[in-house]
Amino acid sequence: MFDQATLAIIFAGLMAFSTLVYAILDGYDLGVGMLLPLNNEKDSDTMIASIGPFWDANETWLVLAVGLLLIAFPTAHSMIFKALYLPTVFMLIGLILRGVAFDFRAKAAFNHKPTWNKAFKIGSFLASGSQGYMLGMYVMGFELSVSSIAFALLSAIGVSTAYSFIGACWLIMKTENQLQQRAIRYAKRALIISFIGISLVSATNLIIDQSIYLRWLSSSVSLLLAMIPLCVVALFVYAWRSIVEVENQALSNEATPFLACIGIFILTFLGLAISFYPFIVPNQITIWQAVSAAESLNFLLYGALFVIPTIVGYTIFSYWVFWGKVEDLRYY
Amino acid sequence: MLDTELLSRIQFALNISFHILFPTITIAMCWFLVFFKVQFDRTGNAIWMRAYRFWVKIFALTFAIGVVSGITMSFQFGTNWPGFMEKVGNIAGPLLGYEVLSAFFLEATFLGIMLFGIKRVPAKIHTLATLIVAIGTSLSAFWILSLNSWMQTPTGFELRDGIAYPVDWLAIIFNPSFGYRFSHMLIASGLTVSFLIAGISAFRLLQGDDKRAPKLTLKVALTSAMILAPLQAFVGDLHGLNTLKHQPEKIAAMEGIWHSEKGAPLLLFAWPNEQTQRNDFAIGIPNLASLLLTHELDGEIKGLSDFEHTPPVKPVFFAFRIMVATGLLMIMVAWYARYRLYRQKKQQQPLPSWLLKLLVVMSFSGWLATLAGWYVTEIGRQPYLVRGVLMVKDAVTDLAPENVGFSLMLYIMVYCLLLIAYLSTLFVMAMRAVEIEEIQESEHKGPAKRNANPAQINNFLQEPTNV
């Protein structure tokens, strides 16, 4: 049996883990959705086929992350989502549109397919944009002022671009020929905007929040922390170079840009986590103030410790089954 | 102006009513798919694969809507009903958590292999993936019904400063009404799917589809309906007795009993009148309610006036009658249609078209009965959210009514659109299936093989997909 303080850390860690996995996995499939061309049905089909076997499981990580927040830190969950009520509704509508458009586009009467493609694309934008907006509002402590709304909108663009970036890298890995060339162009553009976006958001964070400024720039571990932005910059450069190499057909492993992108996601997320720890609602509630009863969390933890590695295991199995360039998506 | 509590209640009722339609189908349909796939693996008969391929697409569509509408609900626990997690979160939380951990990932991951992986994995692994998805959906139902049952008949906890803490997890999970509710729901799902498969197969036959696949699925569906429908009546009766023991006020509302009486009649129809506390226009069978519930002709049933808190009578009373009436109709239709099928097989004739049309009309009778059943059980719990522990009004959020009104409006729009799209797509798919060629005789005849041979599987995969 763990005590409540330890459980708070364990569950905050599990929650952070599933949020990060969600951002990477649903990030790439939302990105693919946003990049969907509306004038080229064949490419749309291939792109959607590339995420077909995965999107459902990817989205489940969101359910787990939000579920862990609800279960382990219920007061924080209700504070956060009450403050973000409307953007949450928009995100959910976006996810609904996307999830059903994916299935309807192939099954409804034929002439409806372009409409469902549009719904898929709009849904992807809506979901990514609202997630970015919610992240921005969270960082600003849910303050409803002109400047924080502006920041949240900036963050909406930033997150959408980052998702498009990882989505484009996914397509570089999973597609060939013309579509791959298009993905390369998308990836380059998204990489530049993501880089600017991440720099802007990091700088704003340092300016608006005194405690974040102190933690990053004048504490005993500052030097160690400085490694994170340096590595991010290095990974951006590496990603750019590997994309150019794929373009020139000089790279044998087309998964490299995607892996570099995952690296950027992990480090950026780590940066955010370091900025806010131990708060679960920025500057208001810490993880120890919000945590649920120990007997409940212990009961759940036994299962989680066994189940989560299993989930990771069969997720890997599923990616292994569908490894390689994408094939036509057909229901058998 | 509607207030936040009422709007939140309408929104949650709308969400859960919409959501439940889809798991009701997927839970059992996946077991039908396992059956089709195992039959194919066992006999190598291509018709089973045809049946699998047609219904797996409907399964995928249904599953997708079920997933996305389920996510909306989980957000509302925190946004619209924060008091729920504050008061009973220590119990509800882990149950919800186990659902996500043990069921969601399982079904979502193996669904990918089940839908798109048949060429990429060995046949046995593909059948196994289908089986795992079926286990996942049932496991999902297990946890959710455990939580729902605990809200109806809470046990295994103690209150400290008004907050529930778990004492005995086994008592919480296997609370007194859980077994009845879980089996009632699983059978409801099986019946819903039986009638859906029978209805769509009948629709294909009416469209002139003379292939073996729809005939085969019609037979399988009617056989299962014939077994499940009376079984459901039996389990429902046991569930009713359990409810009488643990939630007598709900039974009083279901039967329209205002004041305790001995030898209570079974009301076939009545108009419960809340003002006068009696029933207008009542038509009933004397003593039958007492007989059914207490197994004595003049057994006493407690009336609504004996309880401090009672649910609204009209919706519970009418929903219960709708559920029972639909159930009885299902029993009759299933038995009669199965009997006709049996007789027709001997005489080599098709089923009469009026019967096929009736089956088409009853395609979604399972939805009607399930929704009505859920209204009985959920409205019958009012005004409590967790019986005796937490009132609905003490759990509601302090959000502005405009916000909830706005989200409610959006949900109504999206759900209407989805429901229309879903229903029309089912029939579009059925019509397209009509145009597919029949499997060649040479492909399915011959001795039954232990395993379908690879060349044969490949043959189906080359066939034009009816999307």
Short mmCIF file of N, CA and C in Angstrom, two decimals, chain B residues 41-45 444-451:
data_model
loop_
_atom_site.label_atom_id
_atom_site.label_comp_id
_atom_site.label_asym_id
_atom_site.label_seq_id
_atom_site.Cartn_x
_atom_site.Cartn_y
_atom_site.Cartn_z
N ASP B 41 -13.81 -20.68 -40.47
CA ASP B 41 -12.54 -21.37 -40.24
C ASP B 41 -12.76 -22.88 -40.18
N ARG B 42 -13.88 -23.27 -39.57
CA ARG B 42 -14.16 -24.67 -39.34
C ARG B 42 -14.58 -25.38 -40.63
N THR B 43 -15.49 -24.74 -41.40
CA THR B 43 -16.05 -25.43 -42.56
C THR B 43 -15.45 -25.00 -43.88
N GLY B 44 -14.84 -23.80 -43.91
CA GLY B 44 -14.33 -23.30 -45.16
C GLY B 44 -15.43 -22.88 -46.12
N ASN B 45 -16.66 -22.81 -45.61
CA ASN B 45 -17.79 -22.42 -46.45
C ASN B 45 -17.83 -20.91 -46.62
N HIS B 444 -17.65 -23.31 -52.62
CA HIS B 444 -18.05 -23.67 -51.27
C HIS B 444 -18.42 -25.14 -51.11
N LYS B 445 -18.63 -25.81 -52.25
CA LYS B 445 -18.97 -27.22 -52.13
C LYS B 445 -17.74 -28.05 -51.78
N GLY B 446 -17.96 -29.33 -51.72
CA GLY B 446 -16.82 -30.18 -51.41
C GLY B 446 -16.77 -30.46 -49.93
N PRO B 447 -15.86 -31.33 -49.53
CA PRO B 447 -15.80 -31.73 -48.14
C PRO B 447 -15.39 -30.56 -47.24
N ALA B 448 -15.92 -30.57 -46.05
CA ALA B 448 -15.54 -29.53 -45.10
C ALA B 448 -14.06 -29.64 -44.79
N LYS B 449 -13.39 -28.50 -44.80
CA LYS B 449 -11.96 -28.53 -44.51
C LYS B 449 -11.73 -28.07 -43.07
N ARG B 450 -10.64 -28.54 -42.52
CA ARG B 450 -10.33 -28.09 -41.17
C ARG B 450 -9.99 -26.60 -41.19
N ASN B 451 -9.27 -26.22 -42.22
CA ASN B 451 -8.93 -24.80 -42.33
C ASN B 451 -9.22 -24.34 -43.75
#
